Amino acid sequence: MQDFWPIIASVLGVFLVMGVGAACRSVGWLTAEADRTLANLAANVMLPAYFIHQFSQSSEIGEIATAWQPPLFGFVSTCVGLLVAHGFARSVVGRWFGLVSDSSQRAFALCAGICNYGYIPLPLAEQFYPTAMIDLILHNVGVSIALWSLGIAIISGSGGDGWKKVLISPPLWAVVISILLSAMGWAQSIPTPLATAIGTLGSCAIPLGLLLSGAIIVDFIRDKSWLADAKVIAAGIGIRQLLLPLLMLGIGGWIVQSPDLRTVVMLQAAMPAAVFPIVLTKLYGRDTETALRVVLWTSVAGIILIPAWLAAGAWWLG
């Protein structure tokens, strides 16, 4: 427990930043009108800069050109999570837990099926597991592809146009460019003024993303409907934070050999539901109340369960 107290404190710090975002929304300092602009800046400018900076600082450049395992694992594990959550929501058991409509089933499947793969694990990895940062970034490329393909298919009820978003995604291209630069030995030779600018922009990505996440959550919880339906809340925590971590750690411990990728598996298994699927649920006209219950309550439970799963994962994966 003493060894994991710094991680517990860091997890609390991450959620406190989200709380600041929620407070800023409540007093009108961070308006809903600014969300799209700030989200675009975070996703299209600051996050790519963050990725490029991490690659340029990596001491394991020689392994990057052949690092196909992290994105593949991220894609497959996320697809498994989405399919497990979707299968549960569609089953008789899922209906008993209150998922009786097609809208609520699709919302539950998307939100319970995909973990918070960016704004919480990235700062934790940067502080406690720096050698796993590159594998985590590559892993998240696979998660993004799964979200914008299978995830969109589930929430929309059709194939959607998610692949187009993947192909034009600036974070994806930042990773591709970083891999090419690394393969040619140029990633650590970026001119100092440019490297400083990239590092400065990248340092804003995680705080801004957490602030926006807190603000978005506040928008949905003001009507207090998220307090109802304990069965859906229990199902969300059970699937996202009990069943799926067991599957990920079990499979990861069996097939993953790289120490850094095993660290990524440990981090991802510990995460609550991602916040962004709430926005997708609203965009496609699905049950936002179900989405909010899953995301909010797994985040609340994550204050305790993230350190607990990190401890269990560290023991199991060595």
mmCIF file of N, CA, C and O in Angstrom, residues 124-193:
data_model
loop_
_atom_site.group_PDB
_atom_site.id
_atom_site.type_symbol
_atom_site.label_atom_id
_atom_site.label_comp_id
_atom_site.label_asym_id
_atom_site.label_seq_id
_atom_site.Cartn_x
_atom_site.Cartn_y
_atom_site.Cartn_z
ATOM 1 N N LEU A 124 -0.470 9.183 -15.815
ATOM 2 C CA LEU A 124 0.027 8.169 -14.887
ATOM 3 C C LEU A 124 1.279 7.493 -15.447
ATOM 4 O O LEU A 124 2.263 7.284 -14.729
ATOM 5 N N ALA A 125 1.245 7.159 -16.741
ATOM 6 C CA ALA A 125 2.404 6.525 -17.357
ATOM 7 C C ALA A 125 3.597 7.476 -17.389
ATOM 8 O O ALA A 125 4.733 7.073 -17.134
ATOM 9 N N GLU A 126 3.330 8.737 -17.697
ATOM 10 C CA GLU A 126 4.418 9.716 -17.776
ATOM 11 C C GLU A 126 5.125 9.866 -16.436
ATOM 12 O O GLU A 126 6.347 10.023 -16.384
ATOM 13 N N GLN A 127 4.365 9.781 -15.351
ATOM 14 C CA GLN A 127 4.952 9.983 -14.031
ATOM 15 C C GLN A 127 5.573 8.707 -13.461
ATOM 16 O O GLN A 127 6.661 8.756 -12.876
ATOM 17 N N PHE A 128 4.884 7.560 -13.645
ATOM 18 C CA PHE A 128 5.320 6.347 -12.947
ATOM 19 C C PHE A 128 5.922 5.285 -13.862
ATOM 20 O O PHE A 128 6.686 4.440 -13.406
ATOM 21 N N TYR A 129 5.551 5.280 -15.150
ATOM 22 C CA TYR A 129 6.030 4.242 -16.069
ATOM 23 C C TYR A 129 6.524 4.880 -17.365
ATOM 24 O O TYR A 129 6.003 4.604 -18.451
ATOM 25 N N PRO A 130 7.538 5.751 -17.308
ATOM 26 C CA PRO A 130 7.939 6.516 -18.499
ATOM 27 C C PRO A 130 8.418 5.654 -19.661
ATOM 28 O O PRO A 130 8.258 6.040 -20.820
ATOM 29 N N THR A 131 9.000 4.484 -19.371
ATOM 30 C CA THR A 131 9.488 3.655 -20.476
ATOM 31 C C THR A 131 8.341 3.054 -21.296
ATOM 32 O O THR A 131 8.559 2.591 -22.416
ATOM 33 N N ALA A 132 7.113 3.065 -20.737
ATOM 34 C CA ALA A 132 5.960 2.495 -21.446
ATOM 35 C C ALA A 132 5.189 3.538 -22.254
ATOM 36 O O ALA A 132 4.182 3.202 -22.884
ATOM 37 N N MET A 133 5.646 4.803 -22.256
ATOM 38 C CA MET A 133 4.892 5.867 -22.912
ATOM 39 C C MET A 133 4.687 5.612 -24.402
ATOM 40 O O MET A 133 3.584 5.782 -24.929
ATOM 41 N N ILE A 134 5.744 5.189 -25.103
ATOM 42 C CA ILE A 134 5.631 4.980 -26.546
ATOM 43 C C ILE A 134 4.672 3.840 -26.848
ATOM 44 O O ILE A 134 3.806 3.945 -27.734
ATOM 45 N N ASP A 135 4.791 2.748 -26.124
ATOM 46 C CA ASP A 135 3.865 1.639 -26.329
ATOM 47 C C ASP A 135 2.425 2.054 -26.031
ATOM 48 O O ASP A 135 1.492 1.610 -26.708
ATOM 49 N N LEU A 136 2.238 2.901 -25.019
ATOM 50 C CA LEU A 136 0.893 3.363 -24.691
ATOM 51 C C LEU A 136 0.315 4.218 -25.815
ATOM 52 O O LEU A 136 -0.854 4.070 -26.186
ATOM 53 N N ILE A 137 1.129 5.112 -26.378
ATOM 54 C CA ILE A 137 0.662 5.952 -27.481
ATOM 55 C C ILE A 137 0.307 5.091 -28.696
ATOM 56 O O ILE A 137 -0.740 5.281 -29.338
ATOM 57 N N LEU A 138 1.165 4.121 -29.016
ATOM 58 C CA LEU A 138 0.886 3.228 -30.144
ATOM 59 C C LEU A 138 -0.358 2.390 -29.869
ATOM 60 O O LEU A 138 -1.189 2.174 -30.764
ATOM 61 N N HIS A 139 -0.488 1.907 -28.659
ATOM 62 C CA HIS A 139 -1.682 1.146 -28.261
ATOM 63 C C HIS A 139 -2.942 1.975 -28.490
ATOM 64 O O HIS A 139 -3.960 1.478 -28.984
ATOM 65 N N ASN A 140 -2.875 3.265 -28.137
ATOM 66 C CA ASN A 140 -4.055 4.118 -28.251
ATOM 67 C C ASN A 140 -4.470 4.371 -29.695
ATOM 68 O O ASN A 140 -5.629 4.684 -29.963
ATOM 69 N N VAL A 141 -3.524 4.236 -30.630
ATOM 70 C CA VAL A 141 -3.894 4.310 -32.044
ATOM 71 C C VAL A 141 -4.856 3.169 -32.383
ATOM 72 O O VAL A 141 -5.874 3.367 -33.057
ATOM 73 N N GLY A 142 -4.543 1.974 -31.903
ATOM 74 C CA GLY A 142 -5.432 0.837 -32.135
ATOM 75 C C GLY A 142 -6.787 1.012 -31.477
ATOM 76 O O GLY A 142 -7.827 0.647 -32.053
ATOM 77 N N VAL A 143 -6.798 1.597 -30.271
ATOM 78 C CA VAL A 143 -8.068 1.854 -29.588
ATOM 79 C C VAL A 143 -8.920 2.845 -30.394
ATOM 80 O O VAL A 143 -10.130 2.663 -30.553
ATOM 81 N N SER A 144 -8.282 3.890 -30.908
ATOM 82 C CA SER A 144 -9.012 4.891 -31.694
ATOM 83 C C SER A 144 -9.632 4.265 -32.934
ATOM 84 O O SER A 144 -10.771 4.585 -33.300
ATOM 85 N N ILE A 145 -8.888 3.389 -33.597
ATOM 86 C CA ILE A 145 -9.427 2.727 -34.787
ATOM 87 C C ILE A 145 -10.641 1.877 -34.418
ATOM 88 O O ILE A 145 -11.657 1.866 -35.128
ATOM 89 N N ALA A 146 -10.560 1.172 -33.293
ATOM 90 C CA ALA A 146 -11.701 0.366 -32.850
ATOM 91 C C ALA A 146 -12.901 1.243 -32.507
ATOM 92 O O ALA A 146 -14.047 0.905 -32.837
ATOM 93 N N LEU A 147 -12.647 2.381 -31.844
ATOM 94 C CA LEU A 147 -13.734 3.286 -31.475
ATOM 95 C C LEU A 147 -14.451 3.803 -32.711
ATOM 96 O O LEU A 147 -15.688 3.801 -32.776
ATOM 97 N N TRP A 148 -13.676 4.257 -33.713
ATOM 98 C CA TRP A 148 -14.275 4.880 -34.892
ATOM 99 C C TRP A 148 -14.740 3.880 -35.940
ATOM 100 O O TRP A 148 -15.243 4.273 -36.995
ATOM 101 N N SER A 149 -14.584 2.605 -35.681
ATOM 102 C CA SER A 149 -15.096 1.588 -36.604
ATOM 103 C C SER A 149 -16.195 0.776 -35.917
ATOM 104 O O SER A 149 -17.386 1.044 -36.098
ATOM 105 N N LEU A 150 -15.813 -0.179 -35.065
ATOM 106 C CA LEU A 150 -16.810 -0.996 -34.383
ATOM 107 C C LEU A 150 -17.655 -0.167 -33.418
ATOM 108 O O LEU A 150 -18.878 -0.359 -33.316
ATOM 109 N N GLY A 151 -17.021 0.769 -32.703
ATOM 110 C CA GLY A 151 -17.774 1.599 -31.768
ATOM 111 C C GLY A 151 -18.858 2.410 -32.451
ATOM 112 O O GLY A 151 -20.010 2.465 -31.984
ATOM 113 N N ILE A 152 -18.515 3.034 -33.581
ATOM 114 C CA ILE A 152 -19.508 3.808 -34.333
ATOM 115 C C ILE A 152 -20.581 2.900 -34.899
ATOM 116 O O ILE A 152 -21.771 3.260 -34.931
ATOM 117 N N ALA A 153 -20.202 1.710 -35.347
ATOM 118 C CA ALA A 153 -21.188 0.765 -35.869
ATOM 119 C C ALA A 153 -22.200 0.388 -34.789
ATOM 120 O O ALA A 153 -23.404 0.269 -35.053
ATOM 121 N N ILE A 154 -21.727 0.210 -33.551
ATOM 122 C CA ILE A 154 -22.629 -0.167 -32.455
ATOM 123 C C ILE A 154 -23.563 0.981 -32.090
ATOM 124 O O ILE A 154 -24.776 0.794 -31.979
ATOM 125 N N ILE A 155 -23.025 2.182 -31.906
ATOM 126 C CA ILE A 155 -23.863 3.286 -31.434
ATOM 127 C C ILE A 155 -24.793 3.801 -32.527
ATOM 128 O O ILE A 155 -25.894 4.289 -32.250
ATOM 129 N N SER A 156 -24.374 3.678 -33.786
ATOM 130 C CA SER A 156 -25.200 4.185 -34.880
ATOM 131 C C SER A 156 -26.160 3.143 -35.427
ATOM 132 O O SER A 156 -27.182 3.494 -36.033
ATOM 133 N N GLY A 157 -25.841 1.872 -35.236
ATOM 134 C CA GLY A 157 -26.663 0.820 -35.819
ATOM 135 C C GLY A 157 -26.287 0.510 -37.248
ATOM 136 O O GLY A 157 -26.935 -0.290 -37.912
ATOM 137 N N SER A 158 -25.234 1.140 -37.746
ATOM 138 C CA SER A 158 -24.759 0.899 -39.109
ATOM 139 C C SER A 158 -23.252 1.092 -39.128
ATOM 140 O O SER A 158 -22.629 1.369 -38.102
ATOM 141 N N GLY A 159 -22.676 0.981 -40.311
ATOM 142 C CA GLY A 159 -21.227 1.122 -40.439
ATOM 143 C C GLY A 159 -20.743 2.515 -40.127
ATOM 144 O O GLY A 159 -19.667 2.716 -39.602
ATOM 145 N N GLY A 160 -21.519 3.546 -40.452
ATOM 146 C CA GLY A 160 -21.123 4.924 -40.197
ATOM 147 C C GLY A 160 -19.931 5.334 -41.041
ATOM 148 O O GLY A 160 -19.514 4.653 -41.966
ATOM 149 N N ASP A 161 -19.379 6.490 -40.744
ATOM 150 C CA ASP A 161 -18.237 7.006 -41.491
ATOM 151 C C ASP A 161 -17.009 7.145 -40.593
ATOM 152 O O ASP A 161 -16.165 8.009 -40.789
ATOM 153 N N GLY A 162 -16.923 6.253 -39.601
ATOM 154 C CA GLY A 162 -15.829 6.347 -38.639
ATOM 155 C C GLY A 162 -14.458 6.193 -39.263
ATOM 156 O O GLY A 162 -13.501 6.832 -38.825
ATOM 157 N N TRP A 163 -14.348 5.333 -40.298
ATOM 158 C CA TRP A 163 -13.033 5.124 -40.907
ATOM 159 C C TRP A 163 -12.482 6.408 -41.499
ATOM 160 O O TRP A 163 -11.272 6.622 -41.509
ATOM 161 N N LYS A 164 -13.368 7.263 -42.015
ATOM 162 C CA LYS A 164 -12.896 8.538 -42.568
ATOM 163 C C LYS A 164 -12.245 9.381 -41.482
ATOM 164 O O LYS A 164 -11.225 10.033 -41.703
ATOM 165 N N LYS A 165 -12.844 9.371 -40.288
ATOM 166 C CA LYS A 165 -12.278 10.142 -39.181
ATOM 167 C C LYS A 165 -10.924 9.584 -38.764
ATOM 168 O O LYS A 165 -10.032 10.327 -38.350
ATOM 169 N N VAL A 166 -10.763 8.251 -38.844
ATOM 170 C CA VAL A 166 -9.472 7.656 -38.517
ATOM 171 C C VAL A 166 -8.406 8.128 -39.498
ATOM 172 O O VAL A 166 -7.309 8.531 -39.109
ATOM 173 N N LEU A 167 -8.732 8.120 -40.781
ATOM 174 C CA LEU A 167 -7.742 8.416 -41.814
ATOM 175 C C LEU A 167 -7.298 9.869 -41.805
ATOM 176 O O LEU A 167 -6.191 10.182 -42.248
ATOM 177 N N ILE A 168 -8.157 10.783 -41.318
ATOM 178 C CA ILE A 168 -7.788 12.201 -41.306
ATOM 179 C C ILE A 168 -7.454 12.685 -39.899
ATOM 180 O O ILE A 168 -7.370 13.880 -39.657
ATOM 181 N N SER A 169 -7.244 11.751 -38.981
ATOM 182 C CA SER A 169 -7.002 12.114 -37.580
ATOM 183 C C SER A 169 -5.589 12.666 -37.399
ATOM 184 O O SER A 169 -4.596 11.952 -37.649
ATOM 185 N N PRO A 170 -5.436 13.917 -36.956
ATOM 186 C CA PRO A 170 -4.090 14.460 -36.711
ATOM 187 C C PRO A 170 -3.279 13.658 -35.696
ATOM 188 O O PRO A 170 -2.065 13.472 -35.904
ATOM 189 N N PRO A 171 -3.869 13.149 -34.585
ATOM 190 C CA PRO A 171 -3.051 12.330 -33.681
ATOM 191 C C PRO A 171 -2.474 11.085 -34.367
ATOM 192 O O PRO A 171 -1.338 10.707 -34.107
ATOM 193 N N LEU A 172 -3.290 10.467 -35.242
ATOM 194 C CA LEU A 172 -2.796 9.295 -35.959
ATOM 195 C C LEU A 172 -1.605 9.662 -36.840
ATOM 196 O O LEU A 172 -0.564 8.987 -36.834
ATOM 197 N N TRP A 173 -1.731 10.755 -37.573
ATOM 198 C CA TRP A 173 -0.648 11.163 -38.460
ATOM 199 C C TRP A 173 0.571 11.638 -37.676
ATOM 200 O O TRP A 173 1.708 11.496 -38.128
ATOM 201 N N ALA A 174 0.343 12.189 -36.485
ATOM 202 C CA ALA A 174 1.484 12.559 -35.637
ATOM 203 C C ALA A 174 2.278 11.320 -35.254
ATOM 204 O O ALA A 174 3.520 11.343 -35.229
ATOM 205 N N VAL A 175 1.569 10.230 -34.948
ATOM 206 C CA VAL A 175 2.257 8.977 -34.615
ATOM 207 C C VAL A 175 2.986 8.428 -35.834
ATOM 208 O O VAL A 175 4.137 7.989 -35.742
ATOM 209 N N VAL A 176 2.315 8.451 -37.001
ATOM 210 C CA VAL A 176 2.944 7.940 -38.230
ATOM 211 C C VAL A 176 4.216 8.722 -38.545
ATOM 212 O O VAL A 176 5.275 8.142 -38.838
ATOM 213 N N ILE A 177 4.125 10.056 -38.495
ATOM 214 C CA ILE A 177 5.297 10.897 -38.775
ATOM 215 C C ILE A 177 6.403 10.634 -37.752
ATOM 216 O O ILE A 177 7.592 10.559 -38.099
ATOM 217 N N SER A 178 6.011 10.480 -36.475
ATOM 218 C CA SER A 178 7.010 10.218 -35.437
ATOM 219 C C SER A 178 7.718 8.887 -35.673
ATOM 220 O O SER A 178 8.937 8.775 -35.468
ATOM 221 N N ILE A 179 6.967 7.872 -36.091
ATOM 222 C CA ILE A 179 7.582 6.572 -36.378
ATOM 223 C C ILE A 179 8.576 6.694 -37.528
ATOM 224 O O ILE A 179 9.681 6.147 -37.484
ATOM 225 N N LEU A 180 8.189 7.422 -38.589
ATOM 226 C CA LEU A 180 9.087 7.610 -39.731
ATOM 227 C C LEU A 180 10.349 8.361 -39.319
ATOM 228 O O LEU A 180 11.467 7.991 -39.702
ATOM 229 N N LEU A 181 10.172 9.433 -38.536
ATOM 230 C CA LEU A 181 11.332 10.193 -38.073
ATOM 231 C C LEU A 181 12.241 9.322 -37.203
ATOM 232 O O LEU A 181 13.475 9.396 -37.289
ATOM 233 N N SER A 182 11.614 8.499 -36.371
ATOM 234 C CA SER A 182 12.395 7.630 -35.498
ATOM 235 C C SER A 182 13.142 6.578 -36.305
ATOM 236 O O SER A 182 14.303 6.268 -36.020
ATOM 237 N N ALA A 183 12.460 6.007 -37.317
ATOM 238 C CA ALA A 183 13.098 4.993 -38.145
ATOM 239 C C ALA A 183 14.311 5.550 -38.880
ATOM 240 O O ALA A 183 15.290 4.830 -39.133
ATOM 241 N N MET A 184 14.272 6.841 -39.222
ATOM 242 C CA MET A 184 15.384 7.483 -39.926
ATOM 243 C C MET A 184 16.397 8.126 -38.976
ATOM 244 O O MET A 184 17.378 8.728 -39.415
ATOM 245 N N GLY A 185 16.115 8.014 -37.660
ATOM 246 C CA GLY A 185 17.036 8.564 -36.683
ATOM 247 C C GLY A 185 16.964 10.068 -36.520
ATOM 248 O O GLY A 185 17.902 10.687 -36.013
ATOM 249 N N TRP A 186 15.852 10.671 -36.932
ATOM 250 C CA TRP A 186 15.719 12.127 -36.888
ATOM 251 C C TRP A 186 14.863 12.616 -35.723
ATOM 252 O O TRP A 186 14.787 13.818 -35.484
ATOM 253 N N ALA A 187 14.190 11.716 -35.022
ATOM 254 C CA ALA A 187 13.218 12.138 -34.010
ATOM 255 C C ALA A 187 13.863 12.934 -32.886
ATOM 256 O O ALA A 187 13.239 13.833 -32.315
ATOM 257 N N GLN A 188 15.103 12.624 -32.580
ATOM 258 C CA GLN A 188 15.790 13.315 -31.488
ATOM 259 C C GLN A 188 16.677 14.449 -31.985
ATOM 260 O O GLN A 188 17.474 14.987 -31.228
ATOM 261 N N SER A 189 16.515 14.793 -33.276
ATOM 262 C CA SER A 189 17.314 15.864 -33.861
ATOM 263 C C SER A 189 16.455 17.042 -34.307
ATOM 264 O O SER A 189 16.859 17.822 -35.171
ATOM 265 N N ILE A 190 15.256 17.154 -33.746
ATOM 266 C CA ILE A 190 14.381 18.284 -34.073
ATOM 267 C C ILE A 190 15.037 19.564 -33.566
ATOM 268 O O ILE A 190 15.526 19.605 -32.430
ATOM 269 N N PRO A 191 15.087 20.630 -34.379
ATOM 270 C CA PRO A 191 15.703 21.890 -33.932
ATOM 271 C C PRO A 191 15.124 22.365 -32.606
ATOM 272 O O PRO A 191 13.925 22.224 -32.355
ATOM 273 N N THR A 192 15.987 22.929 -31.776
ATOM 274 C CA THR A 192 15.580 23.303 -30.417
ATOM 275 C C THR A 192 14.367 24.229 -30.372
ATOM 276 O O THR A 192 13.448 23.989 -29.574
ATOM 277 N N PRO A 193 14.292 25.306 -31.192
ATOM 278 C CA PRO A 193 13.091 26.164 -31.131
ATOM 279 C C PRO A 193 11.810 25.397 -31.452
ATOM 280 O O PRO A 193 10.787 25.576 -30.783
#
